[in-house]
XYZ file of C-alpha atoms in Angstrom:
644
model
C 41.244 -11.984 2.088
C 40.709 -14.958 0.008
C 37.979 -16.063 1.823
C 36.177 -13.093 1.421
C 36.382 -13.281 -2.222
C 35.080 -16.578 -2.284
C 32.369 -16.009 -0.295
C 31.578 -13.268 -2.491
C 31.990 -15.555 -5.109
C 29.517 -18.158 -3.763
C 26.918 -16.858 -2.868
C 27.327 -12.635 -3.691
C 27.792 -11.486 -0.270
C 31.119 -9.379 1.350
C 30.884 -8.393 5.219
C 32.676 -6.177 7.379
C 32.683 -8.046 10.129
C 32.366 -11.788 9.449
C 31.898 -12.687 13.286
C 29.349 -11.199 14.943
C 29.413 -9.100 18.194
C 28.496 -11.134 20.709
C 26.811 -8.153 22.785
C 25.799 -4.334 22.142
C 28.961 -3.117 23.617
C 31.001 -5.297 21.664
C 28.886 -3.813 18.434
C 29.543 -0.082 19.717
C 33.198 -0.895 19.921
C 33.137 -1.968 16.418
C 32.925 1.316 15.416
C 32.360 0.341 11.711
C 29.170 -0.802 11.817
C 28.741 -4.340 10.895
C 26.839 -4.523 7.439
C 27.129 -6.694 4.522
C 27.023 -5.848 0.512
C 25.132 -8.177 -1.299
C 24.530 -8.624 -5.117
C 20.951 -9.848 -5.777
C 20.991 -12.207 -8.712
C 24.784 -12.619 -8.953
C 25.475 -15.004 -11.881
C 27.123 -17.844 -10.742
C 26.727 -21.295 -12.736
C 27.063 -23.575 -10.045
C 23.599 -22.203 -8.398
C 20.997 -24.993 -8.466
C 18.165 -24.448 -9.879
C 15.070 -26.346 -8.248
C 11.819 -27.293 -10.256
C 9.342 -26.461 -7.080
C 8.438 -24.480 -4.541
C 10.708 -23.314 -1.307
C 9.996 -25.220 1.853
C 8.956 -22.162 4.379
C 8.731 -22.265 8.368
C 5.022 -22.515 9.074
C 6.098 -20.344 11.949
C 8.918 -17.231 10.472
C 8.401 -17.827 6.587
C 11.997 -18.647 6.493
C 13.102 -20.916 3.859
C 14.174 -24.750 4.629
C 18.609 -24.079 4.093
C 21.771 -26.112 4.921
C 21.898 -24.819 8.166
C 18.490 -26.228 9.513
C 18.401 -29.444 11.676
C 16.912 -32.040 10.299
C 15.498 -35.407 11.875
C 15.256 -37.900 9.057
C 13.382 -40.604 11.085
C 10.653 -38.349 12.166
C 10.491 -36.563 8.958
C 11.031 -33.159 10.891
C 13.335 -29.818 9.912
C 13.754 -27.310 12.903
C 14.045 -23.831 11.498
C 17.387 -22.045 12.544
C 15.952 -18.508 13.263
C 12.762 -19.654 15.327
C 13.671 -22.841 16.209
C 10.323 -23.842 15.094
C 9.607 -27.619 14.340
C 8.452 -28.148 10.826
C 6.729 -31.488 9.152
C 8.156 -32.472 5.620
C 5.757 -32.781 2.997
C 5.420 -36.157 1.261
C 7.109 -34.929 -1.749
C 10.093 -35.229 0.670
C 9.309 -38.461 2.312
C 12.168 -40.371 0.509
C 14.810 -37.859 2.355
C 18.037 -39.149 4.587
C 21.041 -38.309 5.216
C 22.123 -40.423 1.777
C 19.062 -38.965 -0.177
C 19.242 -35.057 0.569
C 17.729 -32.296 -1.309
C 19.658 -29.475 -3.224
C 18.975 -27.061 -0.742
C 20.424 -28.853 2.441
C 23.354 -29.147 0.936
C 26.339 -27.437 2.658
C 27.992 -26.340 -0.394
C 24.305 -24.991 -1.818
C 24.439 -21.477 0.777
C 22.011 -19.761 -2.353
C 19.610 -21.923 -4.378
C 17.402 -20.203 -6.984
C 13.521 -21.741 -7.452
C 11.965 -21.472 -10.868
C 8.759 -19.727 -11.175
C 5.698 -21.754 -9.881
C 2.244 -21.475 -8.710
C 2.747 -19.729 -5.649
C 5.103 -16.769 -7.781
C 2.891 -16.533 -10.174
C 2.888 -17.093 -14.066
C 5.774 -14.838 -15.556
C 4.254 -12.012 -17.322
C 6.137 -10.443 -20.435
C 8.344 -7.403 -19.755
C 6.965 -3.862 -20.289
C 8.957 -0.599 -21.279
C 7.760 2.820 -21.887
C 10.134 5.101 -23.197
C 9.828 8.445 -22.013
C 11.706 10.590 -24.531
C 12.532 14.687 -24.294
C 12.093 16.469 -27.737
C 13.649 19.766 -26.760
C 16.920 18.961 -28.956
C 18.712 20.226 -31.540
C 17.592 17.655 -34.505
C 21.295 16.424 -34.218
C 20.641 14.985 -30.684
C 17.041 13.502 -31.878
C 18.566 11.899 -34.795
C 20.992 10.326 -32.524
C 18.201 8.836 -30.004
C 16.040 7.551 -32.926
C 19.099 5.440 -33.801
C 19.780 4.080 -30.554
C 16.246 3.698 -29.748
C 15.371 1.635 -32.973
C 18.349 -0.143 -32.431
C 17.697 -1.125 -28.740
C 13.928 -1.946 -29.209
C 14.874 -4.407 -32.009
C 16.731 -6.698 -29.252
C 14.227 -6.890 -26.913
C 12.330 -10.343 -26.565
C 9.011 -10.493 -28.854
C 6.742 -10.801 -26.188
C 7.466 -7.193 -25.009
C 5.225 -4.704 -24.983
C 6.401 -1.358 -25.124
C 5.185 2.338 -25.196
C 6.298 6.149 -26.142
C 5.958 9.266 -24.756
C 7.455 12.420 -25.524
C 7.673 15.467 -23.585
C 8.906 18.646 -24.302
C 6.540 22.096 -23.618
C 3.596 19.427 -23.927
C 3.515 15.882 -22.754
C 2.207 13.536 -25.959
C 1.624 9.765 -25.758
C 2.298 9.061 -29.445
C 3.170 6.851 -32.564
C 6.050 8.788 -34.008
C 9.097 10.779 -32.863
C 9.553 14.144 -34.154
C 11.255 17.544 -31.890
C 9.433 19.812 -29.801
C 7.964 22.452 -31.771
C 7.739 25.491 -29.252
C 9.954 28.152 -30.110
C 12.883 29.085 -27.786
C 13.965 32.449 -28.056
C 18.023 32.559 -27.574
C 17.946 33.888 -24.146
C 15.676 31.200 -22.997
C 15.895 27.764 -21.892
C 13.371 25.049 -23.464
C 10.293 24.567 -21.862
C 10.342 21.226 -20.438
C 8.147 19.551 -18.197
C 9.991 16.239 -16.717
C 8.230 15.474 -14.008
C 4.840 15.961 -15.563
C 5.981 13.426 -18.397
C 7.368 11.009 -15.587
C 4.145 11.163 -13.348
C 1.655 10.439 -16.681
C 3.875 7.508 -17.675
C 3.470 6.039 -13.882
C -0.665 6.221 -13.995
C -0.832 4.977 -17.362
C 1.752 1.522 -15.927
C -0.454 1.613 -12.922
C -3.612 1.350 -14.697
C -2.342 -0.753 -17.411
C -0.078 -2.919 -16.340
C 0.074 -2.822 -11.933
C 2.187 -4.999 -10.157
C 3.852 -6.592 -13.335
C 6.942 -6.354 -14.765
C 7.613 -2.719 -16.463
C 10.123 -0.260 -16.498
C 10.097 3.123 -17.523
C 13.234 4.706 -19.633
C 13.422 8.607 -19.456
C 15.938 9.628 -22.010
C 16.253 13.510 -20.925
C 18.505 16.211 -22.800
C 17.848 19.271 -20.371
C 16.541 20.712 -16.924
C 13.161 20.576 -16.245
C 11.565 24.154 -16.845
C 8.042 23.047 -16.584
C 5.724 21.769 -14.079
C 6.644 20.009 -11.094
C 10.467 18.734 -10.941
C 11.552 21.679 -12.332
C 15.159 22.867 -11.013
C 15.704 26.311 -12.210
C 16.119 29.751 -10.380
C 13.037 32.513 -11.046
C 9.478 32.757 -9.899
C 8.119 34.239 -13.150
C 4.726 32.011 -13.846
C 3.768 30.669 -17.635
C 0.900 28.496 -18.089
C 0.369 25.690 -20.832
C -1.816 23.219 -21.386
C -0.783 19.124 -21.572
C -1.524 18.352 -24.625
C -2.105 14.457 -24.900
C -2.765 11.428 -27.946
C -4.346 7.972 -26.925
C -1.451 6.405 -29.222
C -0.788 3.448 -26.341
C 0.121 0.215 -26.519
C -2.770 -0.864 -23.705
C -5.864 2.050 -23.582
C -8.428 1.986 -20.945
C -11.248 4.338 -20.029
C -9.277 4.673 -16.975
C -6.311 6.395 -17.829
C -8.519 9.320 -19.011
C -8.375 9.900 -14.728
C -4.785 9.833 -14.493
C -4.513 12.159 -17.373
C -6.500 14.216 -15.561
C -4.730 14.337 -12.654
C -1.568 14.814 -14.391
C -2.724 18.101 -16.455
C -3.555 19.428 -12.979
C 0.660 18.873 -12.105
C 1.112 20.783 -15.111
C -0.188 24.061 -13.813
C 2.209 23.500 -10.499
C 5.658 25.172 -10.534
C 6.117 26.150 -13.485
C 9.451 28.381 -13.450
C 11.472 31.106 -15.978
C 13.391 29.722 -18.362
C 15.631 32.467 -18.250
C 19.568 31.211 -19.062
C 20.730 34.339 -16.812
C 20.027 32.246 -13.828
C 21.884 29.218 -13.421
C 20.924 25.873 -12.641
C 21.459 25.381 -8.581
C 25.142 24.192 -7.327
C 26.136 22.503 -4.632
C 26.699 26.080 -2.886
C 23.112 27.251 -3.307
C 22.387 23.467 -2.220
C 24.503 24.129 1.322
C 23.242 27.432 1.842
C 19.605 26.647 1.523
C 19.173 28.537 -1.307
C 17.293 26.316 -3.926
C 13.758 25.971 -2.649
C 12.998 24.480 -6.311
C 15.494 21.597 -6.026
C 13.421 20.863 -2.342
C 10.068 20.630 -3.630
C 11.491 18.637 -7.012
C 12.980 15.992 -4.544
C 9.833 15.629 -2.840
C 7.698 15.221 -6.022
C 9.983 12.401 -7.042
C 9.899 11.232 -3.526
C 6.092 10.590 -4.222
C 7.075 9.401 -8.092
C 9.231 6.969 -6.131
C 6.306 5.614 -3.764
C 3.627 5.268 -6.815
C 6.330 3.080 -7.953
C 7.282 1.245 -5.908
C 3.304 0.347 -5.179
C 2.877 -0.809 -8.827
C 6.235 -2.710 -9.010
C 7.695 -0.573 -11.885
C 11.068 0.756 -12.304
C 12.453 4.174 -13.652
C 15.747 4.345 -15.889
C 17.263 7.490 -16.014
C 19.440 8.491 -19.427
C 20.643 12.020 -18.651
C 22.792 13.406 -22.002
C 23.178 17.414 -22.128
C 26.255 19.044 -21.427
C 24.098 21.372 -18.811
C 22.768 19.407 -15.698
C 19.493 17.892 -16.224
C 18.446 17.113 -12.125
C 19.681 13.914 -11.925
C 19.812 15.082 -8.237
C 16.506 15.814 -7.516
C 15.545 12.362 -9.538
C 17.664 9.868 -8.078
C 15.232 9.373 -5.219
C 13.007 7.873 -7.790
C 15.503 5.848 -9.972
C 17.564 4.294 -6.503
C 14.358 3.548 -4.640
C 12.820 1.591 -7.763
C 16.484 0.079 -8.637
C 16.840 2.124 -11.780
C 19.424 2.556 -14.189
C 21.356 5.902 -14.888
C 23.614 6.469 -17.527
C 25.183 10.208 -17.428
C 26.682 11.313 -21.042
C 27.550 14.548 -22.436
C 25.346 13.674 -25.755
C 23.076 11.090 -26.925
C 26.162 10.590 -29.907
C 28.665 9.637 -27.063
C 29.906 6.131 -27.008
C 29.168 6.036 -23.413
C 25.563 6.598 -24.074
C 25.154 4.358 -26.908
C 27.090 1.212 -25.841
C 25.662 1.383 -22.646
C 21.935 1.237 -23.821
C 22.994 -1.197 -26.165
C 24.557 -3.092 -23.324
C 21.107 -3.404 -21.542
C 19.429 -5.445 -24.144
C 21.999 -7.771 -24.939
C 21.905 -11.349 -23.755
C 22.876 -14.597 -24.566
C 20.056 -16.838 -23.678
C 17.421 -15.541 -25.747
C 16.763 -13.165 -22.081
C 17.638 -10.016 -21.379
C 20.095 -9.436 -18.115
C 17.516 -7.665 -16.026
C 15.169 -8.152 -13.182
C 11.594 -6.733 -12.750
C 9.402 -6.105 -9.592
C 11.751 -7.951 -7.350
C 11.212 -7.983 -3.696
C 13.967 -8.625 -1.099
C 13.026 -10.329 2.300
C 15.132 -10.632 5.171
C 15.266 -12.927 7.956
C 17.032 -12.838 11.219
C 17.576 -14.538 14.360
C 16.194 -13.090 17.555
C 19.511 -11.342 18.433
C 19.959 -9.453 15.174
C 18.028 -6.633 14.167
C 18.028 -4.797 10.759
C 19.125 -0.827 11.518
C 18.527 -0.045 7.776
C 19.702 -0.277 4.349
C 21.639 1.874 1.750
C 21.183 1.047 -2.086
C 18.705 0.895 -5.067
C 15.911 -0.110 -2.951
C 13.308 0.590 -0.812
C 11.636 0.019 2.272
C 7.939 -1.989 1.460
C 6.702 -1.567 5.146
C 5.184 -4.942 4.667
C 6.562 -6.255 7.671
C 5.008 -3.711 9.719
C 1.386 -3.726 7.998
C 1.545 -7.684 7.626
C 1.744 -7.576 11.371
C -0.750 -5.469 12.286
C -4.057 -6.459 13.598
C -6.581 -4.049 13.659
C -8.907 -5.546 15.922
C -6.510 -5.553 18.812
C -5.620 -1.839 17.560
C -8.796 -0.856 17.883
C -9.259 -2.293 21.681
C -5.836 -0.334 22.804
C -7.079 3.014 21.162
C -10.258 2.696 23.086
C -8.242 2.365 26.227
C -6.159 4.565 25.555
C -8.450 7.096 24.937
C -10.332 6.568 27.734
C -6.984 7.019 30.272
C -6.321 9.949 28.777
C -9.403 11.355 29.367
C -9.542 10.295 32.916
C -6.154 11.655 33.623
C -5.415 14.393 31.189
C -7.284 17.884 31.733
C -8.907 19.089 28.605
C -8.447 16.325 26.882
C -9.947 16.384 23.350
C -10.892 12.311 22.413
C -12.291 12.941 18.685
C -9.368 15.388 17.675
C -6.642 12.774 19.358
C -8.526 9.753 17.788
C -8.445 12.162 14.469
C -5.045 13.280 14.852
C -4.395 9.593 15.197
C -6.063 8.089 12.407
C -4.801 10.471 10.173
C -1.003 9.829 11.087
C -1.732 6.378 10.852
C -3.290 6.604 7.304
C -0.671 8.725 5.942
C 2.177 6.217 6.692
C 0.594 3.172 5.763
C -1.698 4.271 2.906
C -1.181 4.173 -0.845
C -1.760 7.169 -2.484
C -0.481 10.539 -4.950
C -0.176 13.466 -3.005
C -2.844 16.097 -2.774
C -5.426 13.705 -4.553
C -7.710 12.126 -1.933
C -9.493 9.633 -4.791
C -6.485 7.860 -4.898
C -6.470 7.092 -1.423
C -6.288 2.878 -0.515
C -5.389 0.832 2.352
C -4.227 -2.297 2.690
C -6.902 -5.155 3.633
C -4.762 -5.493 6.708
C -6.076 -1.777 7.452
C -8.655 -1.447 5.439
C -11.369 -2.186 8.250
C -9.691 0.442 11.202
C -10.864 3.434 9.961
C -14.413 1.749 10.284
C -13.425 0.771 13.723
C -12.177 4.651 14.778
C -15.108 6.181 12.952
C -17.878 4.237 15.660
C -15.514 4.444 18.610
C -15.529 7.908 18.117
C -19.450 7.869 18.767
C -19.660 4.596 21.807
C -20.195 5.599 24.793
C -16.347 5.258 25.766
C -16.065 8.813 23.976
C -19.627 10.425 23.969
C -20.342 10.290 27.544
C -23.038 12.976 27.597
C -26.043 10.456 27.634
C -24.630 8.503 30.645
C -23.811 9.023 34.224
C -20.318 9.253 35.801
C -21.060 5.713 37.094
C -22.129 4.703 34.015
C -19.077 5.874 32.031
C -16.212 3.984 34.970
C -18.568 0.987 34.475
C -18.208 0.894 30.501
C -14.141 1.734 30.850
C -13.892 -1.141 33.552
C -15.720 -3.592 31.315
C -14.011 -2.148 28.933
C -10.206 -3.012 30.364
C -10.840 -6.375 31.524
C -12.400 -7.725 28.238
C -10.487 -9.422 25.578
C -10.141 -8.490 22.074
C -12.854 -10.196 20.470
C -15.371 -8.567 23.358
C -13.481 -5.098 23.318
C -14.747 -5.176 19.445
C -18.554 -5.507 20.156
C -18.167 -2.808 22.770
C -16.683 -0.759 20.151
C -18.179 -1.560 16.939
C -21.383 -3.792 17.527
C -22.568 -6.335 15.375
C -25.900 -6.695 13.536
C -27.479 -9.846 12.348
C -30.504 -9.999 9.616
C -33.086 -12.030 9.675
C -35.614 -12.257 6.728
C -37.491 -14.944 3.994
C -35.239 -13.729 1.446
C -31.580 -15.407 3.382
C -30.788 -17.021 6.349
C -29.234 -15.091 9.253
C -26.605 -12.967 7.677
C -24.205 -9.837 9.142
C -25.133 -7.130 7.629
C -23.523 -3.195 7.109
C -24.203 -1.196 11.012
C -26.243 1.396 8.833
C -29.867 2.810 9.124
C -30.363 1.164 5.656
C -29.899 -1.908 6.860
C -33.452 -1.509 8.412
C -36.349 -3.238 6.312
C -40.084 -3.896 6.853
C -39.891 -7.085 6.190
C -36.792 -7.604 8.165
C -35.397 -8.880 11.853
C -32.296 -7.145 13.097
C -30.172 -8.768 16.383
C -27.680 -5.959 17.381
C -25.377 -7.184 19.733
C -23.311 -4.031 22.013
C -22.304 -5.877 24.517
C -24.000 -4.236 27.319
C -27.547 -4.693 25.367
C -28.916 -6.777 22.951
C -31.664 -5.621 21.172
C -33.976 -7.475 18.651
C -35.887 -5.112 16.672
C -38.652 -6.333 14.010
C -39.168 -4.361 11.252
C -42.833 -2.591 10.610
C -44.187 -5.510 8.520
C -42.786 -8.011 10.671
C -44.388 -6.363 13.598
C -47.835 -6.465 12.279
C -47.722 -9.691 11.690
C -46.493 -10.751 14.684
C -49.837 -8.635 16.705
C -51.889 -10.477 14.408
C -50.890 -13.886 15.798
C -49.936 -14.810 12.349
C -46.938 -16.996 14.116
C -49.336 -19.605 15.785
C -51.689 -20.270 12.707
C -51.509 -22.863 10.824
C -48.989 -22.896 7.593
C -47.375 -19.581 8.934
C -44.553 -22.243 10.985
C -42.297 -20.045 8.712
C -42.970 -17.003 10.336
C -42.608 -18.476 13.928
C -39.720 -20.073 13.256
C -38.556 -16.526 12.098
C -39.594 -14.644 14.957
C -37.768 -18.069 16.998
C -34.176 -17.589 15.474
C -33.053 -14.017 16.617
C -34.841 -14.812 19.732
C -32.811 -17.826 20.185
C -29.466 -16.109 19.416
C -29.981 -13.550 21.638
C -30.578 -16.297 24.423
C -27.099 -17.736 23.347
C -25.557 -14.401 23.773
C -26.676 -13.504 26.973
C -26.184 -17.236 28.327
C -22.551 -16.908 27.925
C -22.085 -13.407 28.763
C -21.161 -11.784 32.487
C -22.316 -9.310 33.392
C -25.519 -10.492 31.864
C -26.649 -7.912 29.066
C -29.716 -5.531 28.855
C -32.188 -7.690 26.446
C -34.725 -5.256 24.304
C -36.904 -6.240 22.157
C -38.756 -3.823 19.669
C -40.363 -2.417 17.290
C -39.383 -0.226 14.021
C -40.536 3.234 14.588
C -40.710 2.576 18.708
C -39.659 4.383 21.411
C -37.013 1.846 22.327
C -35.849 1.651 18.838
C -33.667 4.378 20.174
C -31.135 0.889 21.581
C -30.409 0.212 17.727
C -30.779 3.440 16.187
C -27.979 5.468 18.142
C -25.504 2.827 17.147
C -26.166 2.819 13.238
C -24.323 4.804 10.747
C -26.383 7.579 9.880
C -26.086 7.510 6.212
C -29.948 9.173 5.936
C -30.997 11.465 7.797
C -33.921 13.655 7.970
C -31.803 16.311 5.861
C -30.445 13.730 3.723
C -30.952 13.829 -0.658
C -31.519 10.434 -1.088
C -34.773 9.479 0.756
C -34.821 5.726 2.515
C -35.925 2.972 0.605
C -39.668 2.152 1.332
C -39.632 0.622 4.595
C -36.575 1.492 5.230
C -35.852 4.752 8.303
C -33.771 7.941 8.974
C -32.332 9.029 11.451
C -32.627 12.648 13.129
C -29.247 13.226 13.645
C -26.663 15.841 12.287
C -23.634 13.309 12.964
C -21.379 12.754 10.080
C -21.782 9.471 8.161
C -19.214 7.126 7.679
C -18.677 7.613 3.649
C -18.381 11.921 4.615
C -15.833 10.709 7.706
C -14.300 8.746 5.279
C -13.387 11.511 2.122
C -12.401 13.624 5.110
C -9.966 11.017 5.905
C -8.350 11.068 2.465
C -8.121 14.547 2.107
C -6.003 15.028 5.111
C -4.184 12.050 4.845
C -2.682 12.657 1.071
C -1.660 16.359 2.227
């Protein structure tokens, strides 16, 4: 047992199994899984620190450790969990086996690295106090003391924020109790989660991805708004009442405000003391649809969170339960604190808030916005993990590539609708999109303008939206032979090919720039302009009306218009390139704006005018006759479904 406790010791980690099953039947006969409990940060004083960066595997990201081979002579570490062969930099090039840095020691299992460029500059810690003001005065007077006496210890670089909440949600200056009336038969009206979701906006516009906590002191069950936990369906209505009173203000929290007086009107519940507050019978038997939809509200408290890199601290003091159930999704997944206390006076309360802000080296004992990677050889995969924390997907979304998505989805689309009778493509290319959006975006549920994506899959949706109108998926304008011919082309072409089929590219050519890709839109069209579109199976040059006239005057072989030739030269010459390189050899057309076989370019542009559009072209510029869907109306389509 002893060496357990050392190696707990060391470097903060305990095991159930410290050998590991050398096959899966040998881990199925474990029977307790095998798992390990670690303690992030655990203070131990003989932890290095190092002044510089971590060496990482150009290969894994893993971090050069005592356990990596090393050849000193050729100036080469071999990564234990890829194996991969890594070059020193020449701030090591004075290493041997004599001369070793801290973290190839054996004894060094857990270095720490000091903040440097590639962390970041350490930004100063942020807390907003969320504060319920449905009290007796007895209870308030209690959490003004502890408050003033906490905020005095923290560092002076701290900024910090209030809100109250009680029937109203107030960002204020000054601490005073709830002023509703509550008859005797009622509970208070209190609206948690409303209180809780403004605080998040206002840390995600203010201050996203730094350092901030927020630190709900609540003295009661929610009665108001979403997160509410009581019993009856009777319906009240109040307004959130709000003061700009912050320690950061911008124009954009007036948005999240917004959004958050709109949660107001959700839920809202009796207040009724008749009915109890749910137990863990009603829980088993299913009866506490309230406690359901609270848990999922925090579930998406927990998510904007996480997002943001902000934590919630949970100080629950009433002798009634205040739904410290239904929030501990959002405290555990954010690796918030809870304190449970029968009164803001208790000892238990008081020390232990006092106990937060203490520290001994001018610091306080707490982390912020810390993110926990884990690395593994090829024989071990994570299952999952239990614990204040939460999943960041950024494994999955770091590894996707959305080119190579978009080639498989117009395979697979076209399979399917060679071998699956009435086959819908656009509603399983929909269905699909959607699904994928929903997992991976970023967003508050049921409000589409919050929708994002990450750059890693920021670009598919743009992909999707054209497939959905190639001539993989709209087959009406081409002949069964036509159609096998595109899928065969189709499945033997590689990524970067399977792309151009899907989503062509368009090149400009004007006096203004040099060649330049530009949007595949109808505005992209220009008198004065050249466009090379590039499909795959055609490549069409198309001048615009200015350009053409010019061109029938014979303006490109007079004298001091070797500008203009050499214009009309360069998407000639690309296109040559193109086809030069290219088997089967593509359709070349060249044309004319407002031609008959402007038709190539025009079916495969965004049609973002159209003849029954508000906004009329530039002049110059073109519609398009089309009753197709543009891009930016497939796209707010996109966020309303995927934020449901």
């Amino acid at each position: 047992m002893s060496e357990f406790l050392d190696l707990e010791a060391q470097d903060g980690i305990r095991m159930t199994w410290n050998v590991i099953p050398g096959t899966k039947q040998d881990a199925t006969n474990c029977v307790v899984p095998v798992s390990a409990i670690f303690t992030p940060l655990k203070p131990n004083p003989n932890i290095p620190v190092l002044p510089y960066a971590p060496l990482r595997c150009r290969m894994c990201r893993s971090i050069l450790n005592s356990f990596s081979i090393v050849d000193f002579v050729a100036k080469i570490w071999v990564c234990p969990f890829c194996f991969q062969r890594n070059h020193f930099p020449q701030h090591y090039s004075s290493i041997s086996e004599n001369n070793l840095p801290a973290e190839l020691f054996p004894q060094f299992t857990t270095v720490e690295y000091v903040s440097t460029a590639e962390t970041g500059p350490v930004a100063p810690p942020v807390f907003l106090f969320v504060v319920d003001t449905c009290m007796i005065e007895e209870e308030i007077g209690y959490l003004k003391s502890a408050l003033a006496q906490a905020i005095e210890l923290l560092p002076d670089q701290s900024l910090v924020g209030f809100i109250t909440f009680g029937t109203y949600v107030q960002v204020i200056e000054e601490l005073q109790k709830d002023p509703w009336p509550v008859p005797a038969d009622k509970r208070s009206s209190r609206c948690t989660g409303v209180a809780l979701s403004v605080a998040a906006s206002l840390l995600g516009v203010c201050v996203p991805g730094s350092g901030a906590r927020i630190m709900a002191f609540v003295g009661g069950p929610s009665t108001e708004g979403p997160g509410s936990v009581s019993q009856s369906s009777m319906f009240e209505y109040h307004v959130l009442k709000l003061h700009s009173h912050f320690f950061i203000y911008t124009d954009a929290v007036n948005v999240d405000v917004r959004m958050a007086s709109w949660l107001a009107l959700l839920g809202i519940v009796s207040k009724s003391l008749s009915e109890p507050i749910r137990s863990h019978k009603d829980l088993d038997k299913g009866s506490a649809p309230l406690s359901d939809k609270a848990i999922k509200f925090y579930e998406d408290i927990s998510k904007q969170l996480v997002n943001q890199g902000h934590v919630l601290d949970l100080f629950a003091c009433a002798l009634d339960q205040v739904g410290v159930a239904e929030m501990k999704v959002a405290v555990e997944r954010t690796g918030g604190i809870v304190v449970l206390a029968e009164s803001f006076g208790h000892s238990v309360f008081k020390d232990s808030l006092r106990r937060i802000f203490q520290s001994s080296d001018n610091d306080l004992d707490l982390s912020f916005n810390g993110i926990f990677e884990i690395n593994c050889s090829k024989d071990i995969k994570i299952q999952g993990i239990i614990g204040p924390c939460t999943s960041l997907e950024k494994e999955l979304i770091a590894g996707f590539d959305q080119e190579a998505a978009a080639a498989v989805m117009a395979r697979l689309v076209t399979f399917k609708m060679e071998a699956e009778a009435d086959f819908d493509p656009i509603r399983w290319l929909d269905r699909s999109l959607i699904s994928l959006c929903s997992k991976f975006g970023e967003y508050h549920k049921e409000t589409p303008s919050s929708f994002s994506l990450s750059p890693r899959l920021s670009i598919f949706p743009q992909f999707m939206f054209n497939l959905r109108r190639s001539q993989f998926v709209q087959v009406f304008n081409n002949s069964p032979d036509e159609t096998a011919y595109f899928t065969m082309m189709l499945n033997r072409e590689n990524v970067a090919n399977a792309v151009v089929m899907i989503q062509p590219s368009l090149i400009s050519y004007s006096f203004q720039s040099g060649p330049e890709p530009v949007l595949l839109d109808v505005t992209a069209i220009a008198a004065d302009r050249i466009l090379l579109l590039d499909s795959y199976f055609t490549v069409v040059i198309l001048h615009g009306i200015t350009i053409a006239q010019w061109r029938k005057a014979g303006y490109q072989d007079q004298e001091g218009h070797e500008a203009f030739a050499q214009l009309l030269q360069a998407p000639q010459e690309e296109a040559d390139a193109i086809i030069k390189e290219r088997f089967p050899v593509p359709r070349l057309v060249v044309c004319d704006q407002y031609g008959s076989q402007a038709r190539f370019l025009l079916a495969k542009l965004n049609p973002s005018v159209t003849y029954n559009s508000d906004n009329p072209p530039p002049p110059g510029g073109d519609v398009l006759f089309t009753d197709d869907v543009s891009f930016q109306v497939f796209m707010d389509h996109l966020q309303r479904l995927a934020v449901q």
